[in-house]
mmCIF file of C-alpha atoms in Angstrom:
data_model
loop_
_atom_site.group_PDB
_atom_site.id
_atom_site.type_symbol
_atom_site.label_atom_id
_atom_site.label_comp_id
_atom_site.label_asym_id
_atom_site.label_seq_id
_atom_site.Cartn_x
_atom_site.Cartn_y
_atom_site.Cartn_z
ATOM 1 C CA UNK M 628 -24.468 44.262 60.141
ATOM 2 C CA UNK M 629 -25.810 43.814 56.497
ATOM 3 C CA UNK M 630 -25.930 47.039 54.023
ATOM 4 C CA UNK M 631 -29.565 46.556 54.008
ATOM 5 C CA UNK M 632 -30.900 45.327 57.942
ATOM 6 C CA UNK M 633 -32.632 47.557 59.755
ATOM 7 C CA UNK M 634 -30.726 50.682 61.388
ATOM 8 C CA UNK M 635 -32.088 52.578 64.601
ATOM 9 C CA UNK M 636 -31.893 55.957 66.245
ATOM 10 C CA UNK M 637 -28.603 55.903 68.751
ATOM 11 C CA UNK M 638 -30.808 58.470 70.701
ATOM 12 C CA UNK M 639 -34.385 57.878 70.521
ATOM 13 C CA UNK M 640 -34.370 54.440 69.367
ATOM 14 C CA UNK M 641 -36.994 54.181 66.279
ATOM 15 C CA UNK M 642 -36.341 53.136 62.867
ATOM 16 C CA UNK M 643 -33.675 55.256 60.762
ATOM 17 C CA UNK M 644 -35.225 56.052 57.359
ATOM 18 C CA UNK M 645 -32.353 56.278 55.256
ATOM 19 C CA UNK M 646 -33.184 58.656 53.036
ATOM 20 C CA UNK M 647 -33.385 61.041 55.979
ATOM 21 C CA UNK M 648 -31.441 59.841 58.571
ATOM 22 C CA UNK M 649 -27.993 61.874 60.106
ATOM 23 C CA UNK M 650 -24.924 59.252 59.996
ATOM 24 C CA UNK M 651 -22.472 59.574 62.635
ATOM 25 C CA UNK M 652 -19.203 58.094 62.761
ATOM 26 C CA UNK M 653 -20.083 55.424 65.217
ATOM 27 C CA UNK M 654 -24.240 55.294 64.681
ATOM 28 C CA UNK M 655 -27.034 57.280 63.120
ATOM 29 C CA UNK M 656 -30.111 59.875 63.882
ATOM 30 C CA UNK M 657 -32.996 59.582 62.545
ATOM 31 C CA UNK M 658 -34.953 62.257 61.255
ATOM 32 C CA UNK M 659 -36.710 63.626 64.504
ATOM 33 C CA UNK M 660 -33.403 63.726 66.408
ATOM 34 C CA UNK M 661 -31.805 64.931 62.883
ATOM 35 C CA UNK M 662 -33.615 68.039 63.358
ATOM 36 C CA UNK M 663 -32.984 68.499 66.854
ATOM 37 C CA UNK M 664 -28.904 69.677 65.779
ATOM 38 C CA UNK M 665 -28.369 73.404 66.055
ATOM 39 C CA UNK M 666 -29.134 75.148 62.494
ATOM 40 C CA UNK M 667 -24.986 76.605 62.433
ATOM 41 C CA UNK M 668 -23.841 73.249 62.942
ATOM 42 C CA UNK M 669 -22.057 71.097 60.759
ATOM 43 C CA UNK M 670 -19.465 67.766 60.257
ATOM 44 C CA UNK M 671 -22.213 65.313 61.837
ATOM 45 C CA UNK M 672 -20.234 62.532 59.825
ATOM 46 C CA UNK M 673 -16.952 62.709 62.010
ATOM 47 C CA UNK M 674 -18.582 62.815 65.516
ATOM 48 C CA UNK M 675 -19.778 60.048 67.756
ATOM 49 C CA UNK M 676 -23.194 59.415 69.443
ATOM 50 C CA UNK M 677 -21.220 61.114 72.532
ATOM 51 C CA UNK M 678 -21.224 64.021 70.758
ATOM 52 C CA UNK M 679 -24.520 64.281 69.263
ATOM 53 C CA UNK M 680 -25.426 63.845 73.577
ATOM 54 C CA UNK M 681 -23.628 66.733 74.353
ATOM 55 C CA UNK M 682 -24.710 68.950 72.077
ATOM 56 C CA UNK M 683 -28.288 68.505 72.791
ATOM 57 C CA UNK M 684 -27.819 69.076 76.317
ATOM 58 C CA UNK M 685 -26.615 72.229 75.271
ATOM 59 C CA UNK M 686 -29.501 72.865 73.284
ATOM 60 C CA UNK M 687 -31.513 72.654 76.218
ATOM 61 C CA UNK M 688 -29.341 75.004 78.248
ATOM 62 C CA UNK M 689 -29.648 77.542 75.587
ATOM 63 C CA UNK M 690 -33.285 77.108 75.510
ATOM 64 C CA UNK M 691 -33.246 78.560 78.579
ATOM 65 C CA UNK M 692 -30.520 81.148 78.447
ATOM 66 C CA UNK M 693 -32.934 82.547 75.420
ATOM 67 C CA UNK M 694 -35.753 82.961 77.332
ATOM 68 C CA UNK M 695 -33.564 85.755 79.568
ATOM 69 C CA UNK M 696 -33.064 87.346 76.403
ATOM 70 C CA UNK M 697 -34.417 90.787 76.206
ATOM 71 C CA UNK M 698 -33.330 92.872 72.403
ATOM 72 C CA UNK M 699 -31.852 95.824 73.016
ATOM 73 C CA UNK M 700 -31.217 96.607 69.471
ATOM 74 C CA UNK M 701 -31.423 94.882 66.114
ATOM 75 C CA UNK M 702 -30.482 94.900 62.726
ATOM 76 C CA UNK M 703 -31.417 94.393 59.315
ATOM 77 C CA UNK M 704 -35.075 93.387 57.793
ATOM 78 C CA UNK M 705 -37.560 90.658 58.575
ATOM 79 C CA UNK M 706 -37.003 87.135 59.347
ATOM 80 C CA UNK M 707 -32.789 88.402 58.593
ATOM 81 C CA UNK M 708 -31.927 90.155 61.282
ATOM 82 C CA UNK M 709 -29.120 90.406 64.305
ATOM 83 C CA UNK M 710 -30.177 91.024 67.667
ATOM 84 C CA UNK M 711 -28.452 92.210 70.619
ATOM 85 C CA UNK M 712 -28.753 92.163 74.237
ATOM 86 C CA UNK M 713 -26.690 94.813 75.585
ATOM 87 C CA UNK M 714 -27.308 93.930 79.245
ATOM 88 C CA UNK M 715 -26.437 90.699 78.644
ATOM 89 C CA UNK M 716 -23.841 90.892 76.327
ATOM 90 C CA UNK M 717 -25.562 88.521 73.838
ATOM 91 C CA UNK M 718 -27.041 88.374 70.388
ATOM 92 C CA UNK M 719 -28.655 86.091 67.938
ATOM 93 C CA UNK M 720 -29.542 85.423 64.557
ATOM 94 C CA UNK M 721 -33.238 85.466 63.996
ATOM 95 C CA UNK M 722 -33.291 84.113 60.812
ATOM 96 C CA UNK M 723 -35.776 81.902 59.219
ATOM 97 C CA UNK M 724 -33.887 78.523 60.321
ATOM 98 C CA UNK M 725 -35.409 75.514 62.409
ATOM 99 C CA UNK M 726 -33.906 76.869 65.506
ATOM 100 C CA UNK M 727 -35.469 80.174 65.057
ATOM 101 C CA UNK M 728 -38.865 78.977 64.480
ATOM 102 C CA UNK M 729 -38.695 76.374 67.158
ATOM 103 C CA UNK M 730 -37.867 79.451 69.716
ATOM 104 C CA UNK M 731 -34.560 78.316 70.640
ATOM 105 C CA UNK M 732 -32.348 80.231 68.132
ATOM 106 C CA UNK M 733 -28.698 79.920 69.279
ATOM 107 C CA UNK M 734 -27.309 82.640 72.069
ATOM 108 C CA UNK M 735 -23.892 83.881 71.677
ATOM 109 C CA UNK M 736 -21.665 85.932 73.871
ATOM 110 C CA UNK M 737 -20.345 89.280 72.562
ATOM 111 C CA UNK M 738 -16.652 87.282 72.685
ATOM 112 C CA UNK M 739 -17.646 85.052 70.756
ATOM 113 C CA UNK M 740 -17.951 87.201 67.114
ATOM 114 C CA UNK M 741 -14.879 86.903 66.020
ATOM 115 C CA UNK M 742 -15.544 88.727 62.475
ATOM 116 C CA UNK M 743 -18.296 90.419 60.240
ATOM 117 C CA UNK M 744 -18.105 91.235 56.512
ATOM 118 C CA UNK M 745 -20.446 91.652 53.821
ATOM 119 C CA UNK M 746 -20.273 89.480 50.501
ATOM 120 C CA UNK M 747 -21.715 90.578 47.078
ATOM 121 C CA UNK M 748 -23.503 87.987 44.787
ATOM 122 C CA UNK M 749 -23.683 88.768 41.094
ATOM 123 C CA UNK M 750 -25.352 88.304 37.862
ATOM 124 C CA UNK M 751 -24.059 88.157 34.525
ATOM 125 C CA UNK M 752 -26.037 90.266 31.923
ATOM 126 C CA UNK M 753 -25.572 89.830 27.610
ATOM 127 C CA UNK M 754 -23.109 92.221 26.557
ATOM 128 C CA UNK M 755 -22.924 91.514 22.960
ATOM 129 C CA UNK M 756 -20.637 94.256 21.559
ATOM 130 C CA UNK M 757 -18.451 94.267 25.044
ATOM 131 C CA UNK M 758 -19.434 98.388 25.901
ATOM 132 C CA UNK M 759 -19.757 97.775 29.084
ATOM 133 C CA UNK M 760 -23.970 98.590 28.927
ATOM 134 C CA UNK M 761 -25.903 94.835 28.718
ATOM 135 C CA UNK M 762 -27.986 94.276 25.834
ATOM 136 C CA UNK M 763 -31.282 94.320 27.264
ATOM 137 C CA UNK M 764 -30.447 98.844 28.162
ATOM 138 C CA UNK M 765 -28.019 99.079 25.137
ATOM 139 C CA UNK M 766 -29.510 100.744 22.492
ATOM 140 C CA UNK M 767 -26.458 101.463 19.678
ATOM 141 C CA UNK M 768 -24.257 98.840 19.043
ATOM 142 C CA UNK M 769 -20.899 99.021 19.073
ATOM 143 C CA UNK M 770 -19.276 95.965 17.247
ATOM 144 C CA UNK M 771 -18.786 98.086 13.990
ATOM 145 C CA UNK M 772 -16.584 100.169 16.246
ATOM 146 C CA UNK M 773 -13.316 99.550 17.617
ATOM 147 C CA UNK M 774 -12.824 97.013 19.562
ATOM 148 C CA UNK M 775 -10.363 98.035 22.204
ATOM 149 C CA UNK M 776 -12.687 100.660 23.241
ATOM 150 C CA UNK M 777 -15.518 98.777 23.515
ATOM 151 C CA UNK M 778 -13.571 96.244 26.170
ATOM 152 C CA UNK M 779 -11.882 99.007 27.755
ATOM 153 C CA UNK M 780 -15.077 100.307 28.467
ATOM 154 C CA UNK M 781 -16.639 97.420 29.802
ATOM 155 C CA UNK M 782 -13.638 97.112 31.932
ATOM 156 C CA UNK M 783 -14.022 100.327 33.222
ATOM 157 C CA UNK M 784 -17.368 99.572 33.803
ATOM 158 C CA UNK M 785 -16.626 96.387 36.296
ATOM 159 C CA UNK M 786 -13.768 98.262 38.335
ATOM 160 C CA UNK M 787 -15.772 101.282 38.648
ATOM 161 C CA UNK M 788 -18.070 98.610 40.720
ATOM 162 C CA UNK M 789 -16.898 99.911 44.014
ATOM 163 C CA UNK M 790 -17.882 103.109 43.327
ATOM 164 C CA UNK M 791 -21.526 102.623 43.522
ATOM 165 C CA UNK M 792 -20.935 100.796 46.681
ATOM 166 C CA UNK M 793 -21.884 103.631 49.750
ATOM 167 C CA UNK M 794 -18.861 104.952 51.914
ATOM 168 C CA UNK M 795 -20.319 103.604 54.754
ATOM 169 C CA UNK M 796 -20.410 99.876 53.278
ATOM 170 C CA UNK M 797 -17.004 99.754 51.288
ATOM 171 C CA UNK M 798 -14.777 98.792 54.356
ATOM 172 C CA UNK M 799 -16.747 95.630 55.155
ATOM 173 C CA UNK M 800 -17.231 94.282 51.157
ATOM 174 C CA UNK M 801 -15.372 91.730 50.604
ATOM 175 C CA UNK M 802 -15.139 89.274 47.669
ATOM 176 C CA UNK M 803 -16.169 92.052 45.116
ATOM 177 C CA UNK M 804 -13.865 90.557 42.726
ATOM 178 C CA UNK M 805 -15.367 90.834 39.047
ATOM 179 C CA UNK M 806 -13.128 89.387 36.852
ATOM 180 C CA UNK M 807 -13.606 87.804 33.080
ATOM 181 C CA UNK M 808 -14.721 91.095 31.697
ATOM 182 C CA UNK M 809 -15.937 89.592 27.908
ATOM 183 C CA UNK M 810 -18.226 87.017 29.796
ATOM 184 C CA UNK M 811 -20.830 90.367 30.137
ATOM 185 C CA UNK M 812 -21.657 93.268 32.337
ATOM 186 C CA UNK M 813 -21.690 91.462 35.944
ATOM 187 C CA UNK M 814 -24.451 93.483 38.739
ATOM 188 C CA UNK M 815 -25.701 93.056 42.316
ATOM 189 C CA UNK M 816 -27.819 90.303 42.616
ATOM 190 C CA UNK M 817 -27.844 89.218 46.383
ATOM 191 C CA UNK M 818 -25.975 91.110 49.675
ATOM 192 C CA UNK M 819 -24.709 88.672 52.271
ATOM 193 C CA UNK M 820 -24.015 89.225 55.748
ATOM 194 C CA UNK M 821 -21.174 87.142 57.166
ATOM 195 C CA UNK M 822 -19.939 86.218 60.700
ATOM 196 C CA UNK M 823 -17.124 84.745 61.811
ATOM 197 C CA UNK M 824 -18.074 82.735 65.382
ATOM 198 C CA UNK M 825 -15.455 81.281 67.866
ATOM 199 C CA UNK M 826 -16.193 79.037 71.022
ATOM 200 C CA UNK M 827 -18.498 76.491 70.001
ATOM 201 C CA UNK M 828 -16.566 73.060 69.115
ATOM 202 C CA UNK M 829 -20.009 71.993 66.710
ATOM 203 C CA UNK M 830 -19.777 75.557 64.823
ATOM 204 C CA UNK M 831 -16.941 75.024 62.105
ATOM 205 C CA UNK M 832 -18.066 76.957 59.401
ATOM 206 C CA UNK M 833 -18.876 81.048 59.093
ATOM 207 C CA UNK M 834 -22.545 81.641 59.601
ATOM 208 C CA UNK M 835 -24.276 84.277 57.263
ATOM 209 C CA UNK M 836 -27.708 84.756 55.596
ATOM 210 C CA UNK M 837 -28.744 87.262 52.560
ATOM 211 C CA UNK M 838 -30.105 90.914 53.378
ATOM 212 C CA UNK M 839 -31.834 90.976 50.289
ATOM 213 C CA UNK M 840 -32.251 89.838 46.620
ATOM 214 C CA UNK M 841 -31.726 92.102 43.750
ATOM 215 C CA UNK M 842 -33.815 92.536 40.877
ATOM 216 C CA UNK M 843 -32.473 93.108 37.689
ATOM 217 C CA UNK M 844 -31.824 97.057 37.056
ATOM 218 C CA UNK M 845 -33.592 98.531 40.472
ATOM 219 C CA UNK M 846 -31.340 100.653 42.558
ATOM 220 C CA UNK M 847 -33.466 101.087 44.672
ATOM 221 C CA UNK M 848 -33.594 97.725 46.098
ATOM 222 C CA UNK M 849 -29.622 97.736 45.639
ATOM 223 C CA UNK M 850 -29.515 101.032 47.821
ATOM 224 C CA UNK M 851 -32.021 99.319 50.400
ATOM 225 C CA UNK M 852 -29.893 96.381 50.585
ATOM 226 C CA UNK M 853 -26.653 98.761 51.345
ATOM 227 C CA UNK M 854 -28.588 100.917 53.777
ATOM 228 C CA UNK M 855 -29.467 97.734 55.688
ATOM 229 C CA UNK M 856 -26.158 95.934 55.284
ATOM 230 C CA UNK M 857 -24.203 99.286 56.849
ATOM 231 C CA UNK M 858 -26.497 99.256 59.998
ATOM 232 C CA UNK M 859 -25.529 95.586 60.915
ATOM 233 C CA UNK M 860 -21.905 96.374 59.953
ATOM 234 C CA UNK M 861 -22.428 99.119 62.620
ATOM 235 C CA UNK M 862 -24.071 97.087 65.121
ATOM 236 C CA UNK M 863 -21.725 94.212 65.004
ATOM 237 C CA UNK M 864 -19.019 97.053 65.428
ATOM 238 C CA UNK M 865 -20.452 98.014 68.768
ATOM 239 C CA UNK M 866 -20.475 94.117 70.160
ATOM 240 C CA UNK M 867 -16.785 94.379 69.388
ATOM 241 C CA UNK M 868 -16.149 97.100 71.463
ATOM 242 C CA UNK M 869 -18.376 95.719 74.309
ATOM 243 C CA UNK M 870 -21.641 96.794 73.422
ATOM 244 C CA UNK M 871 -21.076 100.577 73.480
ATOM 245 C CA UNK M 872 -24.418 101.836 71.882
ATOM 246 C CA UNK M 873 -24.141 104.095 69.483
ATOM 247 C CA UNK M 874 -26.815 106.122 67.101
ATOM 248 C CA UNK M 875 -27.383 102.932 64.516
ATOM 249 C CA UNK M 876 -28.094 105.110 61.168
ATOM 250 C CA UNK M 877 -28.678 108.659 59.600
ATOM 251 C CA UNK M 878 -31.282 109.798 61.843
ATOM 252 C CA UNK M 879 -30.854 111.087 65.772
ATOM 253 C CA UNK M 880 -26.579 111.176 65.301
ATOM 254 C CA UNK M 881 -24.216 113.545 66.235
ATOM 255 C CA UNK M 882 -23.684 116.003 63.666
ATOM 256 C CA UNK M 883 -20.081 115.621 61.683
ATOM 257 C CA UNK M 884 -17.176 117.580 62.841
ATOM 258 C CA UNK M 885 -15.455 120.345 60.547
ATOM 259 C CA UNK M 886 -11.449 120.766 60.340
ATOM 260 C CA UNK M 887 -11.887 122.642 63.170
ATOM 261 C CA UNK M 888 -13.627 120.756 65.562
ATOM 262 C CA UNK M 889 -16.934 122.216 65.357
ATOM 263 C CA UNK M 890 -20.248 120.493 64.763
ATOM 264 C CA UNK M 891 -21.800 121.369 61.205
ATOM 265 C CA UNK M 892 -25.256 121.467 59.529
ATOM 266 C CA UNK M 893 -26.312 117.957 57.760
ATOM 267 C CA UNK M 894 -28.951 119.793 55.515
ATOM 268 C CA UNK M 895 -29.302 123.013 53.865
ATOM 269 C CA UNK M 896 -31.337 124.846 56.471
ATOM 270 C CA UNK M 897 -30.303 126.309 59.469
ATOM 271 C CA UNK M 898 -27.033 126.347 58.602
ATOM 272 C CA UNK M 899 -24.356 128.757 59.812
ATOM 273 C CA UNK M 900 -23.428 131.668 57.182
ATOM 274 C CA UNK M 901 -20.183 130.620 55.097
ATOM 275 C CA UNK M 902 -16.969 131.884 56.176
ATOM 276 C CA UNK M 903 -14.898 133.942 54.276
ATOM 277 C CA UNK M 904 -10.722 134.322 54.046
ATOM 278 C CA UNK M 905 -10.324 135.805 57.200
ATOM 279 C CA UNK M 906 -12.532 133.956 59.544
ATOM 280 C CA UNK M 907 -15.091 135.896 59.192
ATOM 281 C CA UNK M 908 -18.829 135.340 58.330
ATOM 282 C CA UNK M 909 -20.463 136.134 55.194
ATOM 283 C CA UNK M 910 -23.884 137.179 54.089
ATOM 284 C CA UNK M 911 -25.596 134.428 52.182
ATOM 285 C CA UNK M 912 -28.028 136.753 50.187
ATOM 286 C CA UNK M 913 -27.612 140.723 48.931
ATOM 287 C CA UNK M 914 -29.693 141.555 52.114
ATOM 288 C CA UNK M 915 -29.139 143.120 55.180
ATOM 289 C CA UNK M 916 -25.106 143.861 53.920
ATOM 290 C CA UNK M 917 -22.986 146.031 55.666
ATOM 291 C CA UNK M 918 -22.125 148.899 53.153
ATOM 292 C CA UNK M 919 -18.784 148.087 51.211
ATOM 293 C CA UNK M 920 -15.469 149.637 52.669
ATOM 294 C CA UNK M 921 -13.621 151.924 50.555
ATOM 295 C CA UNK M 922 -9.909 152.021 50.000
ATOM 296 C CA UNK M 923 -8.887 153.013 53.782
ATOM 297 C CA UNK M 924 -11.378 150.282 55.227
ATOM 298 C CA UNK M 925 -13.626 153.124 55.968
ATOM 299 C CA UNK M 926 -17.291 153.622 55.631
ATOM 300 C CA UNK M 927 -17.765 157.298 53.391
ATOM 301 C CA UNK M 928 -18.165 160.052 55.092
ATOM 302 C CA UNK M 929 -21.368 161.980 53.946
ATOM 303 C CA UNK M 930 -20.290 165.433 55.277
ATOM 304 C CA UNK M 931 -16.674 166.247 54.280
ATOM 305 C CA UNK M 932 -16.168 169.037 52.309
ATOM 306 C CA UNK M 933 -15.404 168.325 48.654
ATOM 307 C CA UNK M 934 -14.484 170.010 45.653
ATOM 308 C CA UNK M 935 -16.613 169.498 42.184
ATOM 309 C CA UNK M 936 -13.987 168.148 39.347
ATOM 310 C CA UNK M 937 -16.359 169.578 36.687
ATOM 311 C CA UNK M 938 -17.336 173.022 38.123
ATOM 312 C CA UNK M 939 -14.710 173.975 41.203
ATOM 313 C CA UNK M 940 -17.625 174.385 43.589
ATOM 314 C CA UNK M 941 -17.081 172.963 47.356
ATOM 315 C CA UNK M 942 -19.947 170.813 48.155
ATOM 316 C CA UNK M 943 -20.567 168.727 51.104
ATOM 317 C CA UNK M 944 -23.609 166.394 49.791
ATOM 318 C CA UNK M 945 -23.106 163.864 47.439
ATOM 319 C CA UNK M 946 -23.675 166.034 44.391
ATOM 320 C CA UNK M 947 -22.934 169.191 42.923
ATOM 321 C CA UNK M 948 -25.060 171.919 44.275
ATOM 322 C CA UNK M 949 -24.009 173.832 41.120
ATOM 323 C CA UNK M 950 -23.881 171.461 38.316
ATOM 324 C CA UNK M 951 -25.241 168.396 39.711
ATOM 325 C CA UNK M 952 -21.826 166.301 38.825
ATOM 326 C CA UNK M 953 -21.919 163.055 41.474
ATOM 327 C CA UNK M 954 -19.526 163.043 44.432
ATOM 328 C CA UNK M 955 -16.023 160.395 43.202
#
C-alpha cells in the first residue's frame, strides 16, 4: 500500500482524511469515529482496530450507566465541575469536553480515584531591580541600593508563596515550586485540579481541568479560585472514604472544637463570656459586675463598727459622722 492511495475507516468504512484521521497500529479512524474515543483517553497509536471495538462498546454501556446517574453533590464552578452520586457510588467530570457535551461524559466508580491534588500555574512579572515587588506596582527603585538585599527580598518574596495559599488548600498543592528567583516576581495565574484514575486500560494519563484563570494582581479571583479548589479537595476526600457526606464548605458545619472538647463560637456574636485563670467566666463589659472582693475574698460589710483614723469617733456608715473622713 502506496504512501499516497487511498486509506479507509477500519470501523465505519469511508475515506480517512489525513489531516484528521486517528492512526492505529494496525489501521486508521477517520474523523467521525476519531471523535467517538472517550475525551480521558489517550495512546491511540499503539492499539489495534480490536481495541478501538472495545472501547466503543464501552462507550455505549456507559451511555447508559449515565443516564442512572442522579448528582448528589458537586463541586467547583461552571462547565469545571466534579459530580457525585452517593447512592451509586459514582462521579464524573462535567467539563466542557466532547463527551460532556455529547451527554455521555465518562462514569467512574468511587474505587476507581486513586488520587486528587491541586497544581498552581504561574506568571512571571518584570522585576527590574530584583525587590521582590514587579515593576508594573514598584514605585522606588532599588538598583542604587544593595544588591543582596534586593535578591534576598525577592527571595523571600517567592518562598513566602505558600503563605498566601489558605490552610484549607495547602495539603493538596503540589508543584508550587518557584525557583530562578532573578527571572522576576512569579504569581498565580491558573489553579488546576488533578485526578489520579485507576481501572480503565484506555485511561493512561492523570485527568485534570483548570478551576479558574487569574488575572494579573486580583486576589479576589485568586481567593475564588482557592475557595473553589478546597471544596473539590473536600469532596474528592469523601469518595475516598466511601462517600461519607460531609458539610462541603464554611456555611451549615459543625462548629470547631476547643482544647477541651467543647464546641465554640465562629463569629463574634453570641459567643460565650471569656474564661479567666480559674475556670471561671468573665464579664465582657464594666456592666452588671459583681462588686470586687477585698483581701479575705469577702464582700464589705456596710454595718461593722469602725473607728475614724482622723477623729477617734466609732462609726458604722461609710463615713465619719463627726468629721466626714471616708471609711479605709
Amino acid at each position: 500500500m502506496g504512501l499516497f492511495d487511498k486509506k479507509f475507516c477500519d470501523i465505519c468504512g469511508e475515506k480517512v482524511n489525513m489531516l484528521t484521521q486517528q492512526k492505529l497500529s494496525d489501521g486508521y479512524l477517520c474523523s467521525d469515529c476519531k471523535h467517538k474515543l472517550g475525551s480521558f483517553t489517550s495512546g491511540w497509536k499503539q492499539r489495534t482496530v480490536e481495541d478501538v471495538k472495545r472501547h466503543l462498546q464501552l462507550r455505549e454501556e456507559n451511555k447508559t450507566k449515565y443516564q442512572q446517574f442522579n448528582c448528589s453533590a458537586t463541586a467547583g464552578s461552571n462547565n469545571r465541575a466534579i459530580q457525585v452520586d452517593f447512592n451509586n457510588r459514582w462521579f464524573i467530570f462535567a467539563i466542557d469536553n466532547r463527551d460532556y457535551k455529547s451527554g455521555n461524559p465518562q462514569v467512574f466508580d468511587f474505587s476507581q480515584l486513586q488520587d486528587f491534588w491541586i497544581e498552581l500555574e504561574y506568571r512571571t512579572l518584570s522585576d527590574s531591580d530584583h525587590d521582590g515587588i514587579p515593576d508594573s506596582r514598584d514605585n522606588y527603585d532599588n538598583r542604587q541600593s544593595n544588591s543582596y538585599f534586593g535578591g534576598m527580598n525577592n527571595m523571600m518574596n517567592m518562598q513566602n508563596n505558600m503563605l498566601n495559599i489558605p490552610l484549607s488548600v495547602q495539603p493538596f498543592v503540589r508543584n508550587s515550586n518557584t525557583s530562578n528567583f532573578s527571572s522576576g516576581v512569579k504569581e498565580v495565574s491558573n489553579v488546576k485540579a488533578c485526578f489520579s484514575i485507576s481501572g480503565d486500560p484506555y485511561i493512561t494519563s492523570n485527568v485534570s481541568f483548570s478551576i479558574d484563570y487569574i488575572s494579573s494582581n486580583n486576589q479576589m479571583e485568586l481567593m475564588n479560585a482557592y475557595e473553589t479548589a478546597s471544596r473539590i479537595m473536600q469532596l474528592c476526600q469523601q469518595i475516598k472514604q466511601g462517600g461519607v457526606q460531609q458539610p462541603m464548605g464554611g456555611y451549615n458545619q459543625q462548629q470547631p472544637m476547643n482544647g477541651y472538647g467543647q464546641q465554640q463560637q465562629m463569629n463574634g456574636f453570641n459567643q460565650q463570656q471569656p474564661m479567666n485563670g480559674y475556670g471561671q467566666q468573665q464579664p465582657m463589659n464594666g456592666y452588671n459586675q459583681q462588686q470586687p472582693m477585698n483581701g479575705y475574698n469577702q464582700q464589705p460589710v456596710q454595718n461593722a463598727v469602725w473607728i475614724c483614723p482622723n477623729c477617734g469617733a466609732q462609726n458604722s456608715t461609710n463615713f465619719c459622722n463627726n468629721c466626714g473622713t471616708p471609711r479605709q
